[in-house]
mmCIF file of C-alpha atoms and ligand atoms in Angstrom:
data_model
loop_
_atom_site.group_PDB
_atom_site.id
_atom_site.type_symbol
_atom_site.label_atom_id
_atom_site.label_comp_id
_atom_site.label_asym_id
_atom_site.label_seq_id
_atom_site.Cartn_x
_atom_site.Cartn_y
_atom_site.Cartn_z
ATOM 1 C CA MET A 706 107.815 98.992 86.684
ATOM 2 C CA LYS A 707 104.718 100.975 87.214
ATOM 3 C CA LYS A 708 103.306 101.284 90.467
ATOM 4 C CA ILE A 709 100.004 100.406 91.669
ATOM 5 C CA ILE A 710 97.379 103.075 92.921
ATOM 6 C CA ILE A 711 94.219 101.749 95.124
ATOM 7 C CA THR A 712 92.355 104.358 96.085
ATOM 8 C CA ILE A 713 89.211 104.323 99.143
ATOM 9 C CA ASP A 714 86.765 106.704 99.664
ATOM 10 C CA GLY A 715 84.018 107.181 102.149
ATOM 11 C CA PRO A 716 82.297 108.755 105.175
ATOM 12 C CA ALA A 717 83.808 109.162 108.622
ATOM 13 C CA ALA A 718 84.445 105.940 110.694
ATOM 14 C CA SER A 719 83.331 103.904 107.587
ATOM 15 C CA GLY A 720 86.218 101.429 108.213
ATOM 16 C CA LYS A 721 88.333 103.043 105.533
ATOM 17 C CA GLY A 722 91.432 103.072 107.572
ATOM 18 C CA ARG A 723 91.232 99.910 108.428
ATOM 19 C CA ILE A 724 90.816 98.604 104.909
ATOM 20 C CA ALA A 725 93.816 100.496 103.670
ATOM 21 C CA LYS A 726 95.569 99.157 106.449
ATOM 22 C CA TYR A 727 94.769 95.714 105.410
ATOM 23 C CA ILE A 728 95.508 96.068 101.492
ATOM 24 C CA ALA A 729 98.757 97.859 102.430
ATOM 25 C CA LYS A 730 100.234 94.817 104.358
ATOM 26 C CA LYS A 731 98.710 92.224 102.222
ATOM 27 C CA PHE A 732 99.998 93.574 98.768
ATOM 28 C CA ASN A 733 102.950 95.520 99.923
ATOM 29 C CA LEU A 734 101.982 99.186 99.224
ATOM 30 C CA LEU A 735 102.398 102.091 100.809
ATOM 31 C CA HIS A 736 99.418 103.488 103.318
ATOM 32 C CA ILE A 737 98.809 107.263 102.612
ATOM 33 C CA ASP A 738 95.861 108.370 104.981
ATOM 34 C CA SER A 739 94.802 111.687 103.709
ATOM 35 C CA GLY A 740 92.515 112.517 106.723
ATOM 36 C CA LEU A 741 95.474 112.582 108.671
ATOM 37 C CA LEU A 742 97.166 114.888 106.334
ATOM 38 C CA TYR A 743 94.504 117.158 106.693
ATOM 39 C CA ARG A 744 94.470 116.557 110.608
ATOM 40 C CA LYS A 745 98.124 117.293 110.874
ATOM 41 C CA VAL A 746 97.540 120.950 108.734
ATOM 42 C CA ALA A 747 94.741 121.843 111.214
ATOM 43 C CA LYS A 748 97.155 120.958 114.653
ATOM 44 C CA LEU A 749 99.901 123.034 112.995
ATOM 45 C CA LEU A 750 97.660 125.909 112.262
ATOM 46 C CA ILE A 751 95.864 125.297 115.925
ATOM 47 C CA ASP A 752 100.043 125.062 117.234
ATOM 48 C CA TYR A 753 100.707 128.483 115.314
ATOM 49 C CA LYS A 754 97.230 130.150 116.514
ATOM 50 C CA VAL A 755 96.459 131.100 113.067
ATOM 51 C CA ASP A 756 93.338 133.155 112.156
ATOM 52 C CA LEU A 757 91.674 131.058 110.316
ATOM 53 C CA ASN A 758 90.398 134.098 108.114
ATOM 54 C CA ASN A 759 93.933 135.277 107.273
ATOM 55 C CA THR A 760 94.755 133.686 103.904
ATOM 56 C CA ASN A 761 98.641 135.003 104.289
ATOM 57 C CA GLN A 762 99.425 133.591 107.568
ATOM 58 C CA ILE A 763 98.108 130.104 106.435
ATOM 59 C CA LYS A 764 100.191 130.309 103.296
ATOM 60 C CA LYS A 765 103.258 131.439 105.133
ATOM 61 C CA ILE A 766 102.770 128.018 107.326
ATOM 62 C CA LEU A 767 102.379 126.143 104.629
ATOM 63 C CA ILE A 768 105.364 127.282 102.273
ATOM 64 C CA LYS A 769 107.488 126.906 105.781
ATOM 65 C CA THR A 770 106.415 123.080 106.021
ATOM 66 C CA LYS A 771 107.655 121.335 102.853
ATOM 67 C CA LYS A 772 106.362 117.645 103.791
ATOM 68 C CA LEU A 773 104.033 116.111 106.106
ATOM 69 C CA SER A 774 104.620 112.660 107.338
ATOM 70 C CA LEU A 775 102.714 109.921 106.772
ATOM 71 C CA ARG A 776 103.347 108.567 110.576
ATOM 72 C CA ASN A 777 100.000 108.078 112.453
ATOM 73 C CA ASP A 778 99.422 109.914 115.706
ATOM 74 C CA ASN A 779 96.373 108.833 117.340
ATOM 75 C CA LYS A 780 96.392 112.450 119.410
ATOM 76 C CA LEU A 781 95.306 113.791 116.316
ATOM 77 C CA ARG A 782 92.094 111.793 116.253
ATOM 78 C CA ASN A 783 90.048 113.687 118.773
ATOM 79 C CA GLU A 784 86.910 115.461 118.136
ATOM 80 C CA GLN A 785 88.229 119.000 119.063
ATOM 81 C CA ILE A 786 91.169 118.315 115.865
ATOM 82 C CA GLY A 787 88.357 116.523 113.648
ATOM 83 C CA LYS A 788 85.799 119.805 114.126
ATOM 84 C CA VAL A 789 88.946 122.296 113.133
ATOM 85 C CA THR A 790 90.070 119.553 110.425
ATOM 86 C CA SER A 791 86.658 119.447 108.677
ATOM 87 C CA ILE A 792 86.732 123.606 108.794
ATOM 88 C CA VAL A 793 90.081 123.678 107.283
ATOM 89 C CA ALA A 794 89.284 120.813 104.912
ATOM 90 C CA LYS A 795 86.660 123.207 102.983
ATOM 91 C CA MET A 796 89.443 125.415 102.071
ATOM 92 C CA ASN A 797 91.012 125.506 98.834
ATOM 93 C CA LEU A 798 94.423 126.427 99.336
ATOM 94 C CA ILE A 799 94.677 123.593 102.057
ATOM 95 C CA ARG A 800 92.809 120.985 99.846
ATOM 96 C CA ASP A 801 95.667 121.929 96.945
ATOM 97 C CA TYR A 802 98.272 121.285 99.595
ATOM 98 C CA VAL A 803 97.272 118.324 100.914
ATOM 99 C CA ASN A 804 96.636 117.060 97.358
ATOM 100 C CA LYS A 805 100.488 117.985 96.483
ATOM 101 C CA GLN A 806 101.453 116.152 99.583
ATOM 102 C CA GLN A 807 100.072 113.085 98.567
ATOM 103 C CA ILE A 808 101.247 113.281 94.953
ATOM 104 C CA MET A 809 104.818 114.101 96.320
ATOM 105 C CA HIS A 810 104.652 110.726 98.911
ATOM 106 C CA THR A 811 103.230 108.616 95.560
ATOM 107 C CA THR A 812 106.614 110.025 93.400
ATOM 108 C CA GLN A 813 109.013 109.222 95.990
ATOM 109 C CA LYS A 814 111.791 106.171 95.667
ATOM 110 C CA THR A 815 110.287 103.111 97.388
ATOM 111 C CA GLU A 816 110.640 99.461 97.397
ATOM 112 C CA LYS A 817 107.126 98.923 97.781
ATOM 113 C CA LYS A 818 104.561 98.056 94.734
ATOM 114 C CA GLY A 819 102.938 100.817 94.912
ATOM 115 C CA PHE A 820 99.959 103.057 97.075
ATOM 116 C CA VAL A 821 96.745 102.913 98.951
ATOM 117 C CA ILE A 822 95.138 106.328 99.560
ATOM 118 C CA ASP A 823 92.301 106.771 101.501
ATOM 119 C CA GLY A 824 89.967 109.886 102.024
ATOM 120 C CA ARG A 825 87.059 111.637 100.691
ATOM 121 C CA ASP A 826 88.194 112.969 97.292
ATOM 122 C CA ILE A 827 90.771 110.670 96.481
ATOM 123 C CA GLY A 828 89.372 108.368 93.343
ATOM 124 C CA SER A 829 87.192 111.966 92.111
ATOM 125 C CA ILE A 830 89.635 114.296 92.469
ATOM 126 C CA VAL A 831 93.383 113.639 93.346
ATOM 127 C CA PHE A 832 93.852 110.178 91.685
ATOM 128 C CA LYS A 833 91.447 109.891 88.894
ATOM 129 C CA ASN A 834 93.559 107.378 86.973
ATOM 130 C CA ALA A 835 93.973 105.209 89.912
ATOM 131 C CA ASP A 836 94.281 101.314 89.157
ATOM 132 C CA LEU A 837 91.239 100.462 91.763
ATOM 133 C CA LYS A 838 89.025 102.796 93.105
ATOM 134 C CA LEU A 839 86.715 101.471 96.245
ATOM 135 C CA PHE A 840 84.034 103.458 97.920
ATOM 136 C CA ILE A 841 83.030 102.285 101.544
ATOM 137 C CA GLU A 842 79.443 102.395 102.930
ATOM 138 C CA VAL A 843 78.276 102.060 106.174
ATOM 139 C CA LYS A 844 74.829 103.249 107.882
ATOM 140 C CA PRO A 845 75.583 105.941 110.441
ATOM 141 C CA SER A 846 74.286 104.337 113.250
ATOM 142 C CA VAL A 847 76.564 101.569 112.700
ATOM 143 C CA ARG A 848 79.581 104.080 112.230
ATOM 144 C CA ALA A 849 78.643 106.089 115.410
ATOM 145 C CA LYS A 850 78.813 102.701 117.418
ATOM 146 C CA ARG A 851 81.884 101.945 116.011
ATOM 147 C CA ARG A 852 83.666 105.497 116.768
ATOM 148 C CA HIS A 853 82.187 105.617 120.143
ATOM 149 C CA LYS A 854 84.212 102.163 121.085
ATOM 150 C CA GLN A 855 87.424 103.573 119.068
ATOM 151 C CA LEU A 856 87.186 106.708 121.457
ATOM 152 C CA ILE A 857 86.122 104.934 124.721
ATOM 153 C CA ASP A 858 89.427 102.618 123.732
ATOM 154 C CA LEU A 859 91.623 105.613 123.143
ATOM 155 C CA GLY A 860 90.719 106.469 127.168
ATOM 156 C CA GLU A 861 88.599 109.498 125.691
ATOM 157 C CA LYS A 862 85.192 110.508 127.040
ATOM 158 C CA SER A 863 82.345 109.385 124.722
ATOM 159 C CA ILE A 864 78.650 109.823 124.744
ATOM 160 C CA TYR A 865 76.359 107.571 121.693
ATOM 161 C CA ALA A 866 73.914 110.170 120.873
ATOM 162 C CA LYS A 867 76.732 112.928 120.634
ATOM 163 C CA ILE A 868 79.027 111.173 118.001
ATOM 164 C CA LEU A 869 75.914 109.902 116.365
ATOM 165 C CA LYS A 870 74.742 113.534 115.586
ATOM 166 C CA GLU A 871 78.353 114.903 114.747
ATOM 167 C CA ILE A 872 78.947 111.616 112.401
ATOM 168 C CA LYS A 873 75.407 112.832 110.573
ATOM 169 C CA LEU A 874 76.464 116.355 110.844
ATOM 170 C CA ARG A 875 80.415 115.558 109.215
ATOM 171 C CA ASP A 876 78.450 113.807 106.622
ATOM 172 C CA LYS A 877 76.432 116.558 105.803
ATOM 173 C CA GLN A 878 79.152 118.855 105.483
ATOM 174 C CA ASP A 879 81.326 116.480 103.445
ATOM 175 C CA ILE A 880 78.793 115.625 101.204
ATOM 176 C CA ALA A 881 77.328 119.370 100.746
ATOM 177 C CA ARG A 882 80.718 121.166 100.220
ATOM 178 C CA SER A 883 80.995 122.914 97.269
ATOM 179 C CA ASN A 884 84.850 121.824 97.344
ATOM 180 C CA SER A 885 85.910 117.984 96.804
ATOM 181 C CA PRO A 886 82.447 116.904 97.739
ATOM 182 C CA LEU A 887 82.296 113.172 98.881
ATOM 183 C CA VAL A 888 81.081 111.701 95.844
ATOM 184 C CA ILE A 889 81.329 107.856 94.747
ATOM 185 C CA PRO A 890 83.955 108.283 91.944
ATOM 186 C CA LYS A 891 83.413 107.303 88.740
ATOM 187 C CA GLY A 892 84.369 103.843 88.010
ATOM 188 C CA ALA A 893 84.469 102.891 92.031
ATOM 189 C CA TYR A 894 83.066 99.544 93.382
ATOM 190 C CA ILE A 895 81.198 99.953 95.993
ATOM 191 C CA ILE A 896 81.710 97.687 99.518
ATOM 192 C CA ASP A 897 78.937 97.513 101.995
ATOM 193 C CA ASN A 898 81.127 97.333 105.157
ATOM 194 C CA SER A 899 78.318 97.058 107.714
ATOM 195 C CA GLY A 900 78.444 93.537 108.273
ATOM 196 C CA LEU A 901 81.483 91.119 108.654
ATOM 197 C CA PHE A 902 84.529 92.707 108.068
ATOM 198 C CA ASN A 903 86.077 89.326 106.321
ATOM 199 C CA ASN A 904 83.106 89.765 104.158
ATOM 200 C CA SER A 905 84.189 93.192 102.841
ATOM 201 C CA LEU A 906 87.968 91.588 102.482
ATOM 202 C CA LYS A 907 86.867 88.909 100.419
ATOM 203 C CA LYS A 908 85.253 91.316 97.868
ATOM 204 C CA ILE A 909 88.411 93.709 97.810
ATOM 205 C CA ASN A 910 90.894 90.750 97.410
ATOM 206 C CA GLN A 911 88.882 89.436 94.514
ATOM 207 C CA LEU A 912 88.822 93.118 93.219
ATOM 208 C CA ILE A 913 92.306 93.305 93.749
ATOM 209 C CA GLY A 914 93.188 90.207 92.123
ATOM 210 C CA GLN A 915 91.582 91.635 88.687
ATOM 211 C CA ILE A 916 93.883 94.565 88.562
HETATM 212 O O1 C5P B 1892 89.104 110.658 107.851
HETATM 213 P P1 C5P B 1892 88.996 111.649 108.965
HETATM 214 O O2 C5P B 1892 88.095 111.750 109.640
HETATM 215 O O3 C5P B 1892 90.571 111.166 109.852
HETATM 216 O O4 C5P B 1892 89.266 113.241 108.124
HETATM 217 C C1 C5P B 1892 89.606 114.058 108.681
HETATM 218 C C2 C5P B 1892 88.503 115.312 108.050
HETATM 219 O O5 C5P B 1892 89.481 115.545 106.909
HETATM 220 C C3 C5P B 1892 87.103 115.099 107.847
HETATM 221 O O6 C5P B 1892 86.474 116.105 108.201
HETATM 222 C C4 C5P B 1892 87.351 115.228 106.509
HETATM 223 O O7 C5P B 1892 85.681 116.039 105.778
HETATM 224 C C5 C5P B 1892 88.514 115.661 105.876
HETATM 225 N N1 C5P B 1892 88.846 115.020 104.611
HETATM 226 C C6 C5P B 1892 88.933 115.605 103.336
HETATM 227 N N2 C5P B 1892 89.221 115.047 102.301
HETATM 228 C C7 C5P B 1892 89.824 113.780 102.428
HETATM 229 C C8 C5P B 1892 90.092 113.573 103.517
HETATM 230 C C9 C5P B 1892 89.609 113.869 104.850
HETATM 231 O O8 C5P B 1892 88.206 116.662 103.281
HETATM 232 N N3 C5P B 1892 90.369 113.386 101.205
#
């Protein structure tokens, strides 16, 4: 039977991950967090002390790393790895690698009914023919408040004003980059996730019911 594919795109801290986890559990889908895969590549390059200008060195590491696991690791969600991740996420070589990783995970045998993948370019580039595409929108100030709380809960130091500045900068980088910029994918439904989470879920459940 054909597996369903749902894509979720949106800016940093818009709640994509939480929505993806909810959908995965409720509809028995495998969750692929593409941002986590980019963070894993960044960590790998940091650990191997790779010079980010040295394409050959990067290639060697990627060839050696056949498969990235989908397992979450909260240690990858700090701002330092976030910064390196947004640099490496601009590189063609790394985007191709992470895109292939996502496709590889969706072609493996699974008992699940399909996949829900979240990121910045999932509905626009990686899975253009998805069964349902969602784009999550939330005002930067609301996202900064949420990210700030998330970091404090993880035991990290955080200053709201700094987080807001970083979120605006990250948006600018994600939207302005020439390679796979953050866009509303063709055919995507826009979900305003600034208010109550349950309201977003109601709308999403309706849309999934129509697949
Ligand atoms: O979503 P998250 O904050 O974990 O993403 C980490 C970084 O990876 C972000 O800086 C974002 O620019 C990048 N990313 C990307 N394309 C994706 C997912 C994430 O460029 N599909």
